[in-house]
Amino acid sequence: VRNDGNGLEYNGHTLTTLFAQKRNWLNPKFYRFILEILRFNKLAKASATEQISSSQTLGAFLDEHQFSDFFSDNYILPMGAAIWSSSLADMRAFPLMFFLRFFLNHGLLDVTNRPQWYVIKGGSRAYIPPLTQGFADKIRLNSPVEKVVRSEQGVAIYANGQCEWFDEVIFACHSDQALAMLSDASSCENDILSNMAYQANDVVLHTDTSVLPKRKSAWASWNYLLEGGEEELQRLPSLTYNMNILQHIDSSHTFCV
């Protein structure tokens, strides 16, 4: 995290990177910050297994248990915002039950022994051909679906002026796109899909390291930039993936996304 509003920089990977700013070794506020992280993790683990109202929010949980704004704005809200491409304000309004169980299931409520994530060498170019080898000739490209119709005989897909029948259809698309294709959507399906929002993101591959923390020891795989100011809570996240770290790229350039 890099916060230009208050000058804070840290990376929670190791003790050394956590104290990337040497002055924080003598900063009582930073130690309270660390204690709040540990308290939140312990409380969140216990709460994740309890019955939580679907209307309860993360923000209400933080207020109820008197977590400081410094903790919320520099740790838990940016972490959630990075995952769900949301503003800090949206994260305060995020459903608590889903948030806690997601963090618990992904090992995000531990500061040690977190799950090790792996990548496949060569990326998608390496695994897609073997994965699709058995049905590569059946993959249709540039075939926009016009509509999907269900009947007792199966599911009909209309595309490129033709109709084909299938036993089942999986919609791997956004909610509004699925609703537009479903010609016979039920009132329940219409209600769910029309209210299922998603966030569009602008993505740029570049080598401008000025968006990363100023101290290299604070660089992480995911880097969240807080610009400060009154608009911070409403601002969409400014997140930078350090691809050299994520993909183990050995280069004189730092590739950022």
PDB file of N, CA and C in Angstrom, residues 67-107:
ATOM      1  N   PHE A  67     -12.919  -0.249  15.098  1.00  0.00           N
ATOM      2  CA  PHE A  67     -11.659  -0.227  14.365  1.00  0.00           C
ATOM      3  C   PHE A  67     -11.400   1.197  13.889  1.00  0.00           C
ATOM      4  N   SER A  68     -10.150   1.600  13.906  1.00  0.00           N
ATOM      5  CA  SER A  68      -9.805   2.978  13.564  1.00  0.00           C
ATOM      6  C   SER A  68      -9.916   3.226  12.064  1.00  0.00           C
ATOM      7  N   ASP A  69     -10.085   4.494  11.706  1.00  0.00           N
ATOM      8  CA  ASP A  69     -10.089   4.870  10.289  1.00  0.00           C
ATOM      9  C   ASP A  69      -8.738   4.554   9.654  1.00  0.00           C
ATOM     10  N   PHE A  70      -7.672   4.687  10.428  1.00  0.00           N
ATOM     11  CA  PHE A  70      -6.333   4.404   9.899  1.00  0.00           C
ATOM     12  C   PHE A  70      -6.226   2.948   9.458  1.00  0.00           C
ATOM     13  N   PHE A  71      -6.746   2.039  10.265  1.00  0.00           N
ATOM     14  CA  PHE A  71      -6.761   0.615   9.914  1.00  0.00           C
ATOM     15  C   PHE A  71      -7.654   0.371   8.707  1.00  0.00           C
ATOM     16  N   SER A  72      -8.872   0.904   8.760  1.00  0.00           N
ATOM     17  CA  SER A  72      -9.840   0.664   7.687  1.00  0.00           C
ATOM     18  C   SER A  72      -9.346   1.196   6.352  1.00  0.00           C
ATOM     19  N   ASP A  73      -8.847   2.436   6.352  1.00  0.00           N
ATOM     20  CA  ASP A  73      -8.493   3.112   5.102  1.00  0.00           C
ATOM     21  C   ASP A  73      -7.154   2.672   4.535  1.00  0.00           C
ATOM     22  N   ASN A  74      -6.311   2.063   5.361  1.00  0.00           N
ATOM     23  CA  ASN A  74      -4.977   1.672   4.891  1.00  0.00           C
ATOM     24  C   ASN A  74      -4.773   0.167   4.819  1.00  0.00           C
ATOM     25  N   TYR A  75      -5.788  -0.605   5.228  1.00  0.00           N
ATOM     26  CA  TYR A  75      -5.618  -2.057   5.190  1.00  0.00           C
ATOM     27  C   TYR A  75      -6.837  -2.776   4.624  1.00  0.00           C
ATOM     28  N   ILE A  76      -7.881  -2.898   5.414  1.00  0.00           N
ATOM     29  CA  ILE A  76      -8.943  -3.824   5.030  1.00  0.00           C
ATOM     30  C   ILE A  76      -9.778  -3.319   3.856  1.00  0.00           C
ATOM     31  N   LEU A  77     -10.072  -2.018   3.811  1.00  0.00           N
ATOM     32  CA  LEU A  77     -10.862  -1.501   2.692  1.00  0.00           C
ATOM     33  C   LEU A  77     -10.079  -1.544   1.380  1.00  0.00           C
ATOM     34  N   PRO A  78      -8.805  -1.115   1.341  1.00  0.00           N
ATOM     35  CA  PRO A  78      -8.043  -1.253   0.093  1.00  0.00           C
ATOM     36  C   PRO A  78      -7.880  -2.704  -0.357  1.00  0.00           C
ATOM     37  N   MET A  79      -7.733  -3.630   0.596  1.00  0.00           N
ATOM     38  CA  MET A  79      -7.585  -5.026   0.213  1.00  0.00           C
ATOM     39  C   MET A  79      -8.847  -5.533  -0.478  1.00  0.00           C
ATOM     40  N   GLY A  80     -10.004  -5.201   0.100  1.00  0.00           N
ATOM     41  CA  GLY A  80     -11.257  -5.589  -0.528  1.00  0.00           C
ATOM     42  C   GLY A  80     -11.481  -4.880  -1.849  1.00  0.00           C
ATOM     43  N   ALA A  81     -11.146  -3.594  -1.900  1.00  0.00           N
ATOM     44  CA  ALA A  81     -11.319  -2.813  -3.128  1.00  0.00           C
ATOM     45  C   ALA A  81     -10.467  -3.367  -4.254  1.00  0.00           C
ATOM     46  N   ALA A  82      -9.267  -3.857  -3.928  1.00  0.00           N
ATOM     47  CA  ALA A  82      -8.390  -4.442  -4.940  1.00  0.00           C
ATOM     48  C   ALA A  82      -8.978  -5.728  -5.506  1.00  0.00           C
ATOM     49  N   ILE A  83      -9.613  -6.520  -4.664  1.00  0.00           N
ATOM     50  CA  ILE A  83     -10.190  -7.792  -5.103  1.00  0.00           C
ATOM     51  C   ILE A  83     -11.431  -7.579  -5.948  1.00  0.00           C
ATOM     52  N   TRP A  84     -12.307  -6.667  -5.514  1.00  0.00           N
ATOM     53  CA  TRP A  84     -13.603  -6.504  -6.180  1.00  0.00           C
ATOM     54  C   TRP A  84     -13.702  -5.242  -7.040  1.00  0.00           C
ATOM     55  N   SER A  85     -12.592  -4.570  -7.289  1.00  0.00           N
ATOM     56  CA  SER A  85     -12.571  -3.368  -8.145  1.00  0.00           C
ATOM     57  C   SER A  85     -13.620  -2.358  -7.696  1.00  0.00           C
ATOM     58  N   SER A  86     -13.661  -2.116  -6.417  1.00  0.00           N
ATOM     59  CA  SER A  86     -14.667  -1.228  -5.835  1.00  0.00           C
ATOM     60  C   SER A  86     -14.003  -0.025  -5.173  1.00  0.00           C
ATOM     61  N   SER A  87     -14.797   1.010  -4.953  1.00  0.00           N
ATOM     62  CA  SER A  87     -14.308   2.150  -4.182  1.00  0.00           C
ATOM     63  C   SER A  87     -14.285   1.772  -2.703  1.00  0.00           C
ATOM     64  N   LEU A  88     -13.604   2.568  -1.912  1.00  0.00           N
ATOM     65  CA  LEU A  88     -13.581   2.317  -0.469  1.00  0.00           C
ATOM     66  C   LEU A  88     -14.976   2.454   0.132  1.00  0.00           C
ATOM     67  N   ALA A  89     -15.762   3.386  -0.393  1.00  0.00           N
ATOM     68  CA  ALA A  89     -17.137   3.566   0.088  1.00  0.00           C
ATOM     69  C   ALA A  89     -17.980   2.335  -0.227  1.00  0.00           C
ATOM     70  N   ASP A  90     -17.810   1.771  -1.416  1.00  0.00           N
ATOM     71  CA  ASP A  90     -18.542   0.557  -1.780  1.00  0.00           C
ATOM     72  C   ASP A  90     -18.144  -0.603  -0.881  1.00  0.00           C
ATOM     73  N   MET A  91     -16.873  -0.654  -0.498  1.00  0.00           N
ATOM     74  CA  MET A  91     -16.430  -1.726   0.384  1.00  0.00           C
ATOM     75  C   MET A  91     -17.051  -1.589   1.770  1.00  0.00           C
ATOM     76  N   ARG A  92     -17.249  -0.381   2.246  1.00  0.00           N
ATOM     77  CA  ARG A  92     -17.924  -0.204   3.540  1.00  0.00           C
ATOM     78  C   ARG A  92     -19.355  -0.723   3.473  1.00  0.00           C
ATOM     79  N   ALA A  93     -19.964  -0.641   2.293  1.00  0.00           N
ATOM     80  CA  ALA A  93     -21.341  -1.107   2.117  1.00  0.00           C
ATOM     81  C   ALA A  93     -21.401  -2.571   1.681  1.00  0.00           C
ATOM     82  N   PHE A  94     -20.260  -3.246   1.624  1.00  0.00           N
ATOM     83  CA  PHE A  94     -20.176  -4.624   1.138  1.00  0.00           C
ATOM     84  C   PHE A  94     -20.829  -5.580   2.136  1.00  0.00           C
ATOM     85  N   PRO A  95     -21.550  -6.617   1.653  1.00  0.00           N
ATOM     86  CA  PRO A  95     -22.177  -7.589   2.559  1.00  0.00           C
ATOM     87  C   PRO A  95     -21.138  -8.283   3.443  1.00  0.00           C
ATOM     88  N   LEU A  96     -21.312  -8.177   4.731  1.00  0.00           N
ATOM     89  CA  LEU A  96     -20.321  -8.681   5.674  1.00  0.00           C
ATOM     90  C   LEU A  96     -20.149 -10.192   5.570  1.00  0.00           C
ATOM     91  N   MET A  97     -21.253 -10.931   5.488  1.00  0.00           N
ATOM     92  CA  MET A  97     -21.179 -12.388   5.479  1.00  0.00           C
ATOM     93  C   MET A  97     -20.328 -12.888   4.311  1.00  0.00           C
ATOM     94  N   PHE A  98     -20.574 -12.350   3.118  1.00  0.00           N
ATOM     95  CA  PHE A  98     -19.810 -12.772   1.946  1.00  0.00           C
ATOM     96  C   PHE A  98     -18.338 -12.395   2.094  1.00  0.00           C
ATOM     97  N   PHE A  99     -18.094 -11.192   2.597  1.00  0.00           N
ATOM     98  CA  PHE A  99     -16.718 -10.707   2.762  1.00  0.00           C
ATOM     99  C   PHE A  99     -15.930 -11.616   3.699  1.00  0.00           C
ATOM    100  N   LEU A 100     -16.470 -11.896   4.882  1.00  0.00           N
ATOM    101  CA  LEU A 100     -15.746 -12.686   5.875  1.00  0.00           C
ATOM    102  C   LEU A 100     -15.491 -14.104   5.390  1.00  0.00           C
ATOM    103  N   ARG A 101     -16.493 -14.716   4.765  1.00  0.00           N
ATOM    104  CA  ARG A 101     -16.319 -16.102   4.319  1.00  0.00           C
ATOM    105  C   ARG A 101     -15.353 -16.189   3.141  1.00  0.00           C
ATOM    106  N   PHE A 102     -15.372 -15.189   2.285  1.00  0.00           N
ATOM    107  CA  PHE A 102     -14.420 -15.157   1.175  1.00  0.00           C
ATOM    108  C   PHE A 102     -12.995 -15.052   1.714  1.00  0.00           C
ATOM    109  N   PHE A 103     -12.778 -14.136   2.638  1.00  0.00           N
ATOM    110  CA  PHE A 103     -11.440 -13.950   3.207  1.00  0.00           C
ATOM    111  C   PHE A 103     -10.990 -15.189   3.972  1.00  0.00           C
ATOM    112  N   LEU A 104     -11.918 -15.834   4.679  1.00  0.00           N
ATOM    113  CA  LEU A 104     -11.575 -17.049   5.421  1.00  0.00           C
ATOM    114  C   LEU A 104     -11.197 -18.172   4.460  1.00  0.00           C
ATOM    115  N   ASN A 105     -11.998 -18.373   3.421  1.00  0.00           N
ATOM    116  CA  ASN A 105     -11.762 -19.462   2.470  1.00  0.00           C
ATOM    117  C   ASN A 105     -10.485 -19.272   1.664  1.00  0.00           C
ATOM    118  N   HIS A 106     -10.049 -18.023   1.498  1.00  0.00           N
ATOM    119  CA  HIS A 106      -8.850 -17.755   0.702  1.00  0.00           C
ATOM    120  C   HIS A 106      -7.613 -17.502   1.566  1.00  0.00           C
ATOM    121  N   GLY A 107      -7.724 -17.794   2.847  1.00  0.00           N
ATOM    122  CA  GLY A 107      -6.564 -17.673   3.720  1.00  0.00           C
ATOM    123  C   GLY A 107      -6.095 -16.255   3.940  1.00  0.00           C
TER     124      GLY A 107
END
